Every structure is written in structure tokens, then in C-alpha cells.
Amino acid sequence: MEHYKVGEIAEKIGVNVETLRYYEKIKIMPKPKRKESRYRFYDELDLRRLLFIKRAKELGFTLKEIKELLNLKIESTATCGDIKHLAEHKLTDIEERIKDLKNIKNVLIKLINQCVCEEVSTEECPILEVIEQKII
Amino acid sequence: MEHYKVGEIAEKIGVNVETLRYYEKIKIMPKPKRKESRYRFYDELDLRRLLFIKRAKELGFTLKEIKELLNLKIESTATCGDIKHLAEHKLTDIEERIKDLKNIKNVLIKLINQCVCEEVSTEECPILEVIEQKII
DNA sequence: ATAATATCAGTAGTATAGTACGGAGTCAAG
DNA sequence: CTTGACTCCGTACTATACTACTGATATTAT
């Protein structure tokens, strides 16, 4: 079994050491074993857990949600369906965010297209006018 | 000219009183006039500024960016083109976020579709397996 | 006049996800 | 054996956008 000091595993994962201590503090990572020196020592399991966290983060899960996923994972009563629920919930969440952003995008495009004036003062800027009066 | 006490204007805008004090503190709102009682008194200009802030927030601008917009607005040397730049910047920003979210969405959909197992334990959950091994 | 409501200022706390710092102890290389 | 790099812990700070709380005034309603 491989062992890593905090700096080693941090580099392997691509986060910084403080982040690992932070993860420990918020209990998304378990307390690692220690050497006599009191230095943290991480093993392969920790490495896999950290990679899981990293990937789940890339999927838009928050640390809190990732903690839930990890807890379900070790709860023997939890089913794969429980995990699916969390994923589905996250999906609607993300779809909602995409929808909102698309609306915002469309309004911004309209605003920008109304503006053809490089040299006009902000007094007459159609963008500002629109924001002010919410014409759109 | 209409006048509003802090609670009145807060209700009109739909934010709470503390938020107004906060906006004052971060200097996105100017210090309002005071009555002899030291109570804040807001006028139509303040109301319009607050509505502007609210709408710009709905367009995805941060308070910091809104402050910039408002500052450009009063800078007599600023042009409408300067405003356009900010809007364009925000647009690419938002497009980027949409792109990222769409990627996440696709991965989540794939994950969810792989899972047909309501009663299977988390030991064999394909979602977790995929996150763990990043097969996708 | 009294009670209820509003406002005041300043400070602290919330959530999210970390980052920075400082002084002390430990490890590895020359 | 000393120097530099690494790690320890606790605390404080960052950014964003607020929200909550306290004890003292002020205003409004009955």
C-alpha cells in the first residue's frame, strides 16, 4: 500500500495542502493516520476518495452534496436508486441554471445589438436606457 | 419629489432594510439625506438607482460590475461603447458558463441512464462507478 | 400618555470554498 | 550538523451578497 504525505497527495490531486486540511475540517475527508512525527499519511483509499471528490465537483456537485454521495456509498442500506435521485436532482438544478442563463444571454444580446454608438456619451446609451426602464 | 423612509423604499424595491444599509456600505448607493431624527430619506433618484441595480442583477451582473456601470454612467468622458464593452464581456462570461453547464448536464444524463437499478446496493451503482473511474 | 413599530449604528454571523500566516517541530541533503 | 524544505495547529482572511442582533432613539397609533 502506497503512502503519501500531505504535500505529495496534494500535488497528485492538484489541490493545495490547505485544501486537504479544510476537507478534513468539514469532514468530507476522514482523519488520516499519523506518523510518530504527527505528519498526516494518506493511502490509496484516501487518494480514490479525493479523486471522487474532484470528479464530482467537476460534475457540479457541491462539497455538501458530495459528502451525501459518499455517505450513501458507505451506508449499507442505501441503494443505487438513492444515488440516482441525487443525480437527477442535480440535473434539474443544472437545467434550471442553464435556462436562466440563456434568458440572460438573450437579453444581453438584444441590448448589445441596440448599441451602435462608439462615441456617444453614456447619456444616450441604449443599454443603460433599457436597463433603467426594463423595456425588454 | 417623493420621499421614502428606508423601510418604505425597501418594500417598494422588494429587498430588506439591511440590504440598503449594505449597499450604502459598499458604496453602490450614495449616502442618503437624513431627517433631523437621523432617519434616512430616499428620493426618486435613489429609487431609480435601486431599480437599475435590481435589473442589472437580474441580467447576471455582480454588484461590483453594476457599480462600474453606474460609475461609467456618471463619468462624462465615458461613452456608450464603454458600456457595450462591459455588456459584451458579461455575455461571453455567461456563454462560457452555459457551455460548462451543458457539458455537466450531458455527463449527468449519461450517468442517470446507466442506472436502472432501484434496489441494487451502492456497491454496484454505475453512477458511483463512473464517477470513481471517470469512464465517461 | 403609553404601547407598538421603525429606525439608528456597529458588530457578528451565514453560506461556499477555500487561502494566508506565523511560530514551532520534523525531515532530508550536503 | 546545519540549512532548507516540509508539516504541524489554530486563527484569520478572501470573495459575494447578504442577514441577524443589540440596545438606544424616534415616530406613529390608540
mmCIF file of C-alpha atoms (C1' of nucleotides) in Angstrom:
data_model
loop_
_atom_site.group_PDB
_atom_site.id
_atom_site.type_symbol
_atom_site.label_atom_id
_atom_site.label_comp_id
_atom_site.label_asym_id
_atom_site.label_seq_id
_atom_site.Cartn_x
_atom_site.Cartn_y
_atom_site.Cartn_z
ATOM 1 C CA MET A 1 0.000 0.000 0.000
ATOM 2 C CA GLU A 2 1.371 3.350 -1.086
ATOM 3 C CA HIS A 3 1.622 6.183 1.383
ATOM 4 C CA TYR A 4 1.625 9.878 0.768
ATOM 5 C CA LYS A 5 2.481 12.857 2.860
ATOM 6 C CA VAL A 6 0.022 15.706 2.676
ATOM 7 C CA GLY A 7 2.112 17.650 0.197
ATOM 8 C CA GLU A 8 2.552 14.616 -2.014
ATOM 9 C CA ILE A 9 -1.105 13.760 -2.251
ATOM 10 C CA ALA A 10 -1.988 17.404 -2.679
ATOM 11 C CA GLU A 11 0.254 17.601 -5.710
ATOM 12 C CA LYS A 12 -1.051 14.310 -7.077
ATOM 13 C CA ILE A 13 -4.623 15.573 -6.897
ATOM 14 C CA GLY A 14 -3.789 19.096 -7.902
ATOM 15 C CA VAL A 15 -5.083 20.912 -4.882
ATOM 16 C CA ASN A 16 -3.129 22.639 -2.228
ATOM 17 C CA VAL A 17 -2.286 21.386 1.205
ATOM 18 C CA GLU A 18 -4.607 23.799 2.947
ATOM 19 C CA THR A 19 -7.490 22.402 0.954
ATOM 20 C CA LEU A 20 -6.830 18.943 2.354
ATOM 21 C CA ARG A 21 -6.871 20.283 5.878
ATOM 22 C CA TYR A 22 -10.066 22.091 5.005
ATOM 23 C CA TYR A 23 -11.660 18.884 3.712
ATOM 24 C CA GLU A 24 -10.720 17.204 6.934
ATOM 25 C CA LYS A 25 -12.240 20.005 8.927
ATOM 26 C CA ILE A 26 -15.563 19.862 7.108
ATOM 27 C CA LYS A 27 -15.444 16.077 7.424
ATOM 28 C CA ILE A 28 -15.628 15.296 3.763
ATOM 29 C CA MET A 29 -12.316 13.516 4.266
ATOM 30 C CA PRO A 30 -11.736 11.279 7.286
ATOM 31 C CA LYS A 31 -8.916 11.985 9.698
ATOM 32 C CA PRO A 32 -5.868 10.376 8.163
ATOM 33 C CA LYS A 33 -3.387 8.221 10.021
ATOM 34 C CA ARG A 34 -0.380 9.896 11.504
ATOM 35 C CA LYS A 35 3.280 9.034 11.731
ATOM 36 C CA GLU A 36 5.149 9.400 15.009
ATOM 37 C CA SER A 37 6.096 12.839 13.738
ATOM 38 C CA ARG A 38 2.368 13.657 13.714
ATOM 39 C CA TYR A 39 2.581 14.127 9.972
ATOM 40 C CA ARG A 40 -0.531 13.047 8.091
ATOM 41 C CA PHE A 41 -0.185 9.921 5.990
ATOM 42 C CA TYR A 42 -2.628 9.145 3.226
ATOM 43 C CA ASP A 43 -3.170 5.839 1.455
ATOM 44 C CA GLU A 44 -4.753 4.628 -1.783
ATOM 45 C CA LEU A 45 -8.244 4.802 -0.321
ATOM 46 C CA ASP A 46 -7.777 8.453 0.523
ATOM 47 C CA LEU A 47 -6.449 9.058 -2.938
ATOM 48 C CA ARG A 48 -9.508 7.452 -4.510
ATOM 49 C CA ARG A 49 -11.818 9.403 -2.281
ATOM 50 C CA LEU A 50 -10.110 12.630 -3.235
ATOM 51 C CA LEU A 51 -10.319 11.789 -6.931
ATOM 52 C CA PHE A 52 -14.002 11.055 -6.434
ATOM 53 C CA ILE A 53 -14.475 14.436 -4.805
ATOM 54 C CA LYS A 54 -12.626 16.145 -7.586
ATOM 55 C CA ARG A 55 -14.691 14.494 -10.304
ATOM 56 C CA ALA A 56 -17.958 15.051 -8.535
ATOM 57 C CA LYS A 57 -17.001 18.687 -8.212
ATOM 58 C CA GLU A 58 -16.439 18.803 -11.957
ATOM 59 C CA LEU A 59 -19.977 17.483 -12.325
ATOM 60 C CA GLY A 60 -21.242 20.483 -10.451
ATOM 61 C CA PHE A 61 -21.896 18.837 -7.101
ATOM 62 C CA THR A 62 -21.195 20.977 -4.074
ATOM 63 C CA LEU A 63 -18.996 19.645 -1.304
ATOM 64 C CA LYS A 64 -22.084 19.142 0.797
ATOM 65 C CA GLU A 65 -23.694 17.034 -1.897
ATOM 66 C CA ILE A 66 -20.525 15.078 -2.441
ATOM 67 C CA LYS A 67 -20.490 14.324 1.249
ATOM 68 C CA GLU A 68 -24.012 12.959 0.878
ATOM 69 C CA LEU A 69 -22.969 10.823 -2.073
ATOM 70 C CA LEU A 70 -20.069 9.448 -0.113
ATOM 71 C CA ASN A 71 -22.230 8.760 2.896
ATOM 72 C CA LEU A 72 -24.833 6.921 0.820
ATOM 73 C CA LYS A 73 -21.991 4.960 -0.672
ATOM 74 C CA ILE A 74 -20.967 3.561 2.676
ATOM 75 C CA GLU A 75 -24.434 3.210 4.162
ATOM 76 C CA SER A 76 -25.234 -0.411 3.528
ATOM 77 C CA THR A 77 -28.965 0.279 3.382
ATOM 78 C CA ALA A 78 -28.597 2.852 0.622
ATOM 79 C CA THR A 79 -29.446 1.749 -2.867
ATOM 80 C CA CYS A 80 -28.210 2.763 -6.212
ATOM 81 C CA GLY A 81 -31.591 4.407 -6.652
ATOM 82 C CA ASP A 82 -30.749 6.825 -3.836
ATOM 83 C CA ILE A 83 -27.695 7.888 -5.731
ATOM 84 C CA LYS A 84 -29.748 8.215 -8.882
ATOM 85 C CA HIS A 85 -32.088 10.578 -7.045
ATOM 86 C CA LEU A 86 -29.273 12.843 -6.102
ATOM 87 C CA ALA A 87 -28.001 12.836 -9.655
ATOM 88 C CA GLU A 88 -31.449 13.609 -11.024
ATOM 89 C CA HIS A 89 -31.912 16.391 -8.566
ATOM 90 C CA LYS A 90 -28.613 17.859 -9.613
ATOM 91 C CA LEU A 91 -29.657 17.516 -13.228
ATOM 92 C CA THR A 92 -32.851 19.552 -12.853
ATOM 93 C CA ASP A 93 -30.862 22.033 -10.862
ATOM 94 C CA ILE A 94 -28.372 22.439 -13.662
ATOM 95 C CA GLU A 95 -31.068 22.581 -16.310
ATOM 96 C CA GLU A 96 -32.677 25.374 -14.361
ATOM 97 C CA ARG A 97 -29.431 27.276 -14.238
ATOM 98 C CA ILE A 98 -28.922 26.823 -17.963
ATOM 99 C CA LYS A 99 -32.406 28.149 -18.646
ATOM 100 C CA ASP A 100 -31.829 31.229 -16.511
ATOM 101 C CA LEU A 101 -28.511 31.927 -18.124
ATOM 102 C CA LYS A 102 -29.994 31.571 -21.591
ATOM 103 C CA ASN A 103 -32.615 34.164 -20.783
ATOM 104 C CA ILE A 104 -29.978 36.493 -19.514
ATOM 105 C CA LYS A 105 -27.922 35.827 -22.624
ATOM 106 C CA ASN A 106 -30.785 36.725 -24.936
ATOM 107 C CA VAL A 107 -31.478 39.957 -23.167
ATOM 108 C CA LEU A 108 -27.811 40.874 -23.266
ATOM 109 C CA ILE A 109 -27.607 40.142 -26.984
ATOM 110 C CA LYS A 110 -30.585 42.373 -27.659
ATOM 111 C CA LEU A 111 -29.026 45.104 -25.570
ATOM 112 C CA ILE A 112 -25.701 44.875 -27.303
ATOM 113 C CA ASN A 113 -27.259 44.917 -30.746
ATOM 114 C CA GLN A 114 -29.069 48.102 -29.964
ATOM 115 C CA CYS A 115 -25.804 49.799 -29.325
ATOM 116 C CA VAL A 116 -24.020 51.006 -32.451
ATOM 117 C CA CYS A 117 -22.551 54.080 -30.943
ATOM 118 C CA GLU A 118 -18.853 54.054 -30.113
ATOM 119 C CA GLU A 119 -18.606 57.742 -29.455
ATOM 120 C CA VAL A 120 -21.932 58.556 -27.978
ATOM 121 C CA SER A 121 -21.948 59.589 -24.342
ATOM 122 C CA THR A 122 -23.481 57.391 -21.694
ATOM 123 C CA GLU A 123 -26.319 59.895 -21.569
ATOM 124 C CA GLU A 124 -27.800 58.306 -24.633
ATOM 125 C CA CYS A 125 -26.663 54.721 -24.264
ATOM 126 C CA PRO A 126 -29.485 52.401 -25.239
ATOM 127 C CA ILE A 127 -28.153 49.667 -22.998
ATOM 128 C CA LEU A 128 -28.441 51.824 -19.941
ATOM 129 C CA GLU A 129 -31.790 53.108 -21.059
ATOM 130 C CA VAL A 130 -33.087 49.628 -21.384
ATOM 131 C CA ILE A 131 -31.758 48.529 -18.040
ATOM 132 C CA GLU A 132 -33.257 51.609 -16.472
ATOM 133 C CA GLN A 133 -36.677 51.215 -17.955
ATOM 134 C CA LYS A 134 -36.731 47.497 -18.422
ATOM 135 C CA ILE A 135 -38.156 47.844 -21.926
ATOM 136 C CA ILE A 136 -37.187 44.297 -22.767
ATOM 137 C CA MET B 1 -40.452 64.995 -5.082
ATOM 138 C CA GLU B 2 -41.477 61.858 -3.239
ATOM 139 C CA HIS B 3 -39.617 60.798 -0.152
ATOM 140 C CA TYR B 4 -39.245 57.385 1.363
ATOM 141 C CA LYS B 5 -38.033 56.103 4.645
ATOM 142 C CA VAL B 6 -35.693 53.169 4.496
ATOM 143 C CA GLY B 7 -38.420 50.667 5.232
ATOM 144 C CA GLU B 8 -40.707 52.166 2.621
ATOM 145 C CA ILE B 9 -38.210 52.091 -0.182
ATOM 146 C CA ALA B 10 -37.078 48.638 0.843
ATOM 147 C CA GLU B 11 -40.595 47.359 0.446
ATOM 148 C CA LYS B 12 -41.065 49.182 -2.828
ATOM 149 C CA ILE B 13 -37.963 47.550 -4.268
ATOM 150 C CA GLY B 14 -38.518 44.236 -2.604
ATOM 151 C CA VAL B 15 -35.322 43.994 -0.616
ATOM 152 C CA ASN B 16 -34.887 44.273 3.072
ATOM 153 C CA VAL B 17 -33.691 47.216 5.054
ATOM 154 C CA GLU B 18 -30.377 45.635 5.894
ATOM 155 C CA THR B 19 -29.647 45.279 2.214
ATOM 156 C CA LEU B 20 -29.980 49.011 1.731
ATOM 157 C CA ARG B 21 -27.569 49.666 4.543
ATOM 158 C CA TYR B 22 -25.271 47.118 2.955
ATOM 159 C CA TYR B 23 -25.468 48.851 -0.439
ATOM 160 C CA GLU B 24 -24.572 52.074 1.257
ATOM 161 C CA LYS B 25 -21.647 50.471 2.970
ATOM 162 C CA ILE B 26 -20.204 49.022 -0.227
ATOM 163 C CA LYS B 27 -20.832 52.388 -1.887
ATOM 164 C CA ILE B 28 -23.080 51.147 -4.640
ATOM 165 C CA MET B 29 -25.660 53.512 -3.206
ATOM 166 C CA PRO B 30 -24.723 57.043 -2.121
ATOM 167 C CA LYS B 31 -25.301 58.177 1.415
ATOM 168 C CA PRO B 32 -28.890 59.347 1.530
ATOM 169 C CA LYS B 33 -30.117 62.560 3.101
ATOM 170 C CA ARG B 34 -31.222 62.445 6.700
ATOM 171 C CA LYS B 35 -34.065 63.955 8.629
ATOM 172 C CA GLU B 36 -33.490 65.683 11.963
ATOM 173 C CA SER B 37 -34.243 62.316 13.504
ATOM 174 C CA ARG B 38 -31.236 60.952 11.615
ATOM 175 C CA TYR B 39 -33.562 58.682 9.671
ATOM 176 C CA ARG B 40 -32.528 58.048 6.085
ATOM 177 C CA PHE B 41 -34.681 59.675 3.461
ATOM 178 C CA TYR B 42 -34.631 58.466 -0.112
ATOM 179 C CA ASP B 43 -35.938 60.227 -3.195
ATOM 180 C CA GLU B 44 -36.921 59.311 -6.756
ATOM 181 C CA LEU B 45 -33.315 59.258 -7.905
ATOM 182 C CA ASP B 46 -32.434 56.721 -5.260
ATOM 183 C CA LEU B 47 -35.431 54.694 -6.265
ATOM 184 C CA ARG B 48 -34.337 54.668 -9.893
ATOM 185 C CA ARG B 49 -30.826 53.723 -8.956
ATOM 186 C CA LEU B 50 -32.097 50.851 -6.887
ATOM 187 C CA LEU B 51 -34.317 49.638 -9.699
ATOM 188 C CA PHE B 52 -31.342 49.819 -12.024
ATOM 189 C CA ILE B 53 -29.309 47.722 -9.606
ATOM 190 C CA LYS B 54 -32.093 45.213 -9.328
ATOM 191 C CA ARG B 55 -32.475 44.831 -13.063
ATOM 192 C CA ALA B 56 -28.778 44.636 -13.712
ATOM 193 C CA LYS B 57 -28.606 41.922 -11.098
ATOM 194 C CA GLU B 58 -31.292 40.037 -12.974
ATOM 195 C CA LEU B 59 -29.063 40.301 -16.023
ATOM 196 C CA GLY B 60 -26.332 38.488 -14.152
ATOM 197 C CA PHE B 61 -24.147 41.459 -13.322
ATOM 198 C CA THR B 62 -22.448 41.328 -9.959
ATOM 199 C CA LEU B 63 -22.717 44.271 -7.593
ATOM 200 C CA LYS B 64 -19.149 45.155 -8.437
ATOM 201 C CA GLU B 65 -19.950 45.259 -12.136
ATOM 202 C CA ILE B 66 -23.095 47.241 -11.518
ATOM 203 C CA LYS B 67 -21.025 49.735 -9.622
ATOM 204 C CA GLU B 68 -18.794 50.028 -12.672
ATOM 205 C CA LEU B 69 -21.798 50.538 -14.922
ATOM 206 C CA LEU B 70 -23.116 53.227 -12.645
ATOM 207 C CA ASN B 71 -19.761 54.916 -12.466
ATOM 208 C CA LEU B 72 -19.371 54.924 -16.234
ATOM 209 C CA LYS B 73 -22.835 56.354 -16.406
ATOM 210 C CA ILE B 74 -21.869 59.396 -14.426
ATOM 211 C CA GLU B 75 -18.371 59.798 -15.816
ATOM 212 C CA SER B 76 -18.885 62.387 -18.505
ATOM 213 C CA THR B 77 -15.957 61.050 -20.542
ATOM 214 C CA ALA B 78 -17.384 57.532 -20.712
ATOM 215 C CA THR B 79 -19.035 56.537 -23.939
ATOM 216 C CA CYS B 80 -21.833 54.215 -24.734
ATOM 217 C CA GLY B 81 -19.136 51.968 -26.218
ATOM 218 C CA ASP B 82 -17.639 51.538 -22.745
ATOM 219 C CA ILE B 83 -20.944 50.250 -21.517
ATOM 220 C CA LYS B 84 -21.189 47.977 -24.525
ATOM 221 C CA HIS B 85 -17.804 46.515 -23.639
ATOM 222 C CA LEU B 86 -18.976 45.596 -20.190
ATOM 223 C CA ALA B 87 -22.112 44.039 -21.599
ATOM 224 C CA GLU B 88 -20.110 42.062 -24.148
ATOM 225 C CA HIS B 89 -17.740 40.868 -21.515
ATOM 226 C CA LYS B 90 -20.635 39.706 -19.412
ATOM 227 C CA LEU B 91 -22.089 37.967 -22.453
ATOM 228 C CA THR B 92 -19.003 35.851 -23.135
ATOM 229 C CA ASP B 93 -18.849 35.144 -19.477
ATOM 230 C CA ILE B 94 -22.394 33.846 -19.466
ATOM 231 C CA GLU B 95 -21.883 31.887 -22.666
ATOM 232 C CA GLU B 96 -18.931 30.202 -21.035
ATOM 233 C CA ARG B 97 -20.989 29.268 -18.035
ATOM 234 C CA ILE B 98 -23.732 27.858 -20.252
ATOM 235 C CA LYS B 99 -21.197 25.760 -22.117
ATOM 236 C CA ASP B 100 -19.765 24.339 -18.900
ATOM 237 C CA LEU B 101 -23.189 23.567 -17.532
ATOM 238 C CA LYS B 102 -24.213 21.823 -20.748
ATOM 239 C CA ASN B 103 -21.209 19.558 -20.541
ATOM 240 C CA ILE B 104 -22.047 18.719 -16.972
ATOM 241 C CA LYS B 105 -25.643 18.129 -17.957
ATOM 242 C CA ASN B 106 -24.667 15.653 -20.662
ATOM 243 C CA VAL B 107 -22.474 13.684 -18.357
ATOM 244 C CA LEU B 108 -25.199 13.572 -15.743
ATOM 245 C CA ILE B 109 -27.738 12.344 -18.269
ATOM 246 C CA LYS B 110 -25.429 9.569 -19.349
ATOM 247 C CA LEU B 111 -24.857 8.617 -15.742
ATOM 248 C CA ILE B 112 -28.525 8.583 -14.909
ATOM 249 C CA ASN B 113 -29.400 6.490 -17.935
ATOM 250 C CA GLN B 114 -26.941 3.853 -16.951
ATOM 251 C CA CYS B 115 -28.774 3.350 -13.711
ATOM 252 C CA VAL B 116 -31.810 1.100 -13.959
ATOM 253 C CA CYS B 117 -31.442 -0.403 -10.563
ATOM 254 C CA GLU B 118 -33.814 0.731 -7.837
ATOM 255 C CA GLU B 119 -32.920 -1.999 -5.414
ATOM 256 C CA VAL B 120 -29.293 -2.572 -6.077
ATOM 257 C CA SER B 121 -26.889 -1.596 -3.326
ATOM 258 C CA THR B 122 -24.482 1.287 -3.740
ATOM 259 C CA GLU B 123 -21.770 -1.317 -4.123
ATOM 260 C CA GLU B 124 -22.770 -1.818 -7.716
ATOM 261 C CA CYS B 125 -24.114 1.595 -8.584
ATOM 262 C CA PRO B 126 -22.950 2.506 -12.097
ATOM 263 C CA ILE B 127 -23.153 6.208 -11.297
ATOM 264 C CA LEU B 128 -20.662 5.889 -8.494
ATOM 265 C CA GLU B 129 -18.512 3.600 -10.565
ATOM 266 C CA VAL B 130 -18.352 6.111 -13.323
ATOM 267 C CA ILE B 131 -17.553 8.996 -11.027
ATOM 268 C CA GLU B 132 -14.875 6.906 -9.418
ATOM 269 C CA GLN B 133 -13.224 5.785 -12.577
ATOM 270 C CA LYS B 134 -14.194 8.612 -14.819
ATOM 271 C CA ILE B 135 -15.114 6.234 -17.613
ATOM 272 C CA ILE B 136 -17.039 8.936 -19.372
ATOM 273 C "C1'" DA C 1 -49.624 59.068 27.567
ATOM 274 C "C1'" DT C 2 -48.417 54.779 26.515
ATOM 275 C "C1'" DA C 3 -47.521 50.996 23.598
ATOM 276 C "C1'" DA C 4 -46.131 49.234 19.301
ATOM 277 C "C1'" DT C 5 -43.445 49.801 15.401
ATOM 278 C "C1'" DA C 6 -39.480 51.772 12.871
ATOM 279 C "C1'" DT C 7 -35.017 53.240 12.679
ATOM 280 C "C1'" DC C 8 -30.301 54.054 14.307
ATOM 281 C "C1'" DA C 9 -25.133 52.278 14.458
ATOM 282 C "C1'" DG C 10 -21.965 48.830 14.858
ATOM 283 C "C1'" DT C 11 -20.738 44.251 15.026
ATOM 284 C "C1'" DA C 12 -21.144 39.493 14.126
ATOM 285 C "C1'" DG C 13 -22.836 35.613 11.595
ATOM 286 C "C1'" DT C 14 -24.400 32.886 7.213
ATOM 287 C "C1'" DA C 15 -23.053 30.069 3.097
ATOM 288 C "C1'" DT C 16 -19.413 28.307 -0.143
ATOM 289 C "C1'" DA C 17 -14.860 27.022 -0.980
ATOM 290 C "C1'" DG C 18 -11.060 27.764 0.076
ATOM 291 C "C1'" DT C 19 -6.200 30.768 1.045
ATOM 292 C "C1'" DA C 20 -2.776 33.006 4.061
ATOM 293 C "C1'" DC C 21 0.019 33.441 8.102
ATOM 294 C "C1'" DG C 22 3.020 32.595 11.983
ATOM 295 C "C1'" DG C 23 5.732 30.138 15.142
ATOM 296 C "C1'" DA C 24 7.121 25.568 16.254
ATOM 297 C "C1'" DG C 25 8.540 20.952 15.219
ATOM 298 C "C1'" DT C 26 10.471 17.386 11.641
ATOM 299 C "C1'" DC C 27 12.900 15.517 7.777
ATOM 300 C "C1'" DA C 28 16.447 15.077 4.099
ATOM 301 C "C1'" DA C 29 20.727 16.532 1.827
ATOM 302 C "C1'" DG C 30 25.254 18.133 1.894
ATOM 303 C "C1'" DC D 1 25.305 19.322 11.995
ATOM 304 C "C1'" DT D 2 23.272 22.864 9.815
ATOM 305 C "C1'" DT D 3 20.229 24.579 6.288
ATOM 306 C "C1'" DG D 4 16.205 24.496 3.710
ATOM 307 C "C1'" DA D 5 12.004 22.355 2.764
ATOM 308 C "C1'" DC D 6 8.068 20.349 4.682
ATOM 309 C "C1'" DT D 7 4.490 19.887 8.102
ATOM 310 C "C1'" DC D 8 2.040 20.965 12.357
ATOM 311 C "C1'" DC D 9 -2.015 23.783 14.506
ATOM 312 C "C1'" DG D 10 -5.009 27.490 15.145
ATOM 313 C "C1'" DT D 11 -6.698 31.555 13.593
ATOM 314 C "C1'" DA D 12 -7.795 34.967 10.473
ATOM 315 C "C1'" DC D 13 -8.729 36.451 5.991
ATOM 316 C "C1'" DT D 14 -10.733 36.342 0.887
ATOM 317 C "C1'" DA D 15 -14.874 36.965 -2.138
ATOM 318 C "C1'" DT D 16 -20.003 37.552 -2.740
ATOM 319 C "C1'" DA D 17 -24.251 39.074 -1.082
ATOM 320 C "C1'" DC D 18 -26.490 39.475 2.454
ATOM 321 C "C1'" DT D 19 -28.908 38.576 7.334
ATOM 322 C "C1'" DA D 20 -29.181 38.818 12.368
ATOM 323 C "C1'" DC D 21 -28.679 41.012 16.716
ATOM 324 C "C1'" DT D 22 -28.364 44.562 20.334
ATOM 325 C "C1'" DG D 23 -29.599 48.466 22.934
ATOM 326 C "C1'" DA D 24 -30.784 53.068 22.142
ATOM 327 C "C1'" DT D 25 -33.755 56.677 19.954
ATOM 328 C "C1'" DA D 26 -37.807 58.212 17.095
ATOM 329 C "C1'" DT D 27 -42.226 58.009 15.271
ATOM 330 C "C1'" DT D 28 -46.925 56.513 14.979
ATOM 331 C "C1'" DA D 29 -51.282 54.654 16.583
ATOM 332 C "C1'" DT D 30 -54.625 54.150 20.075
#
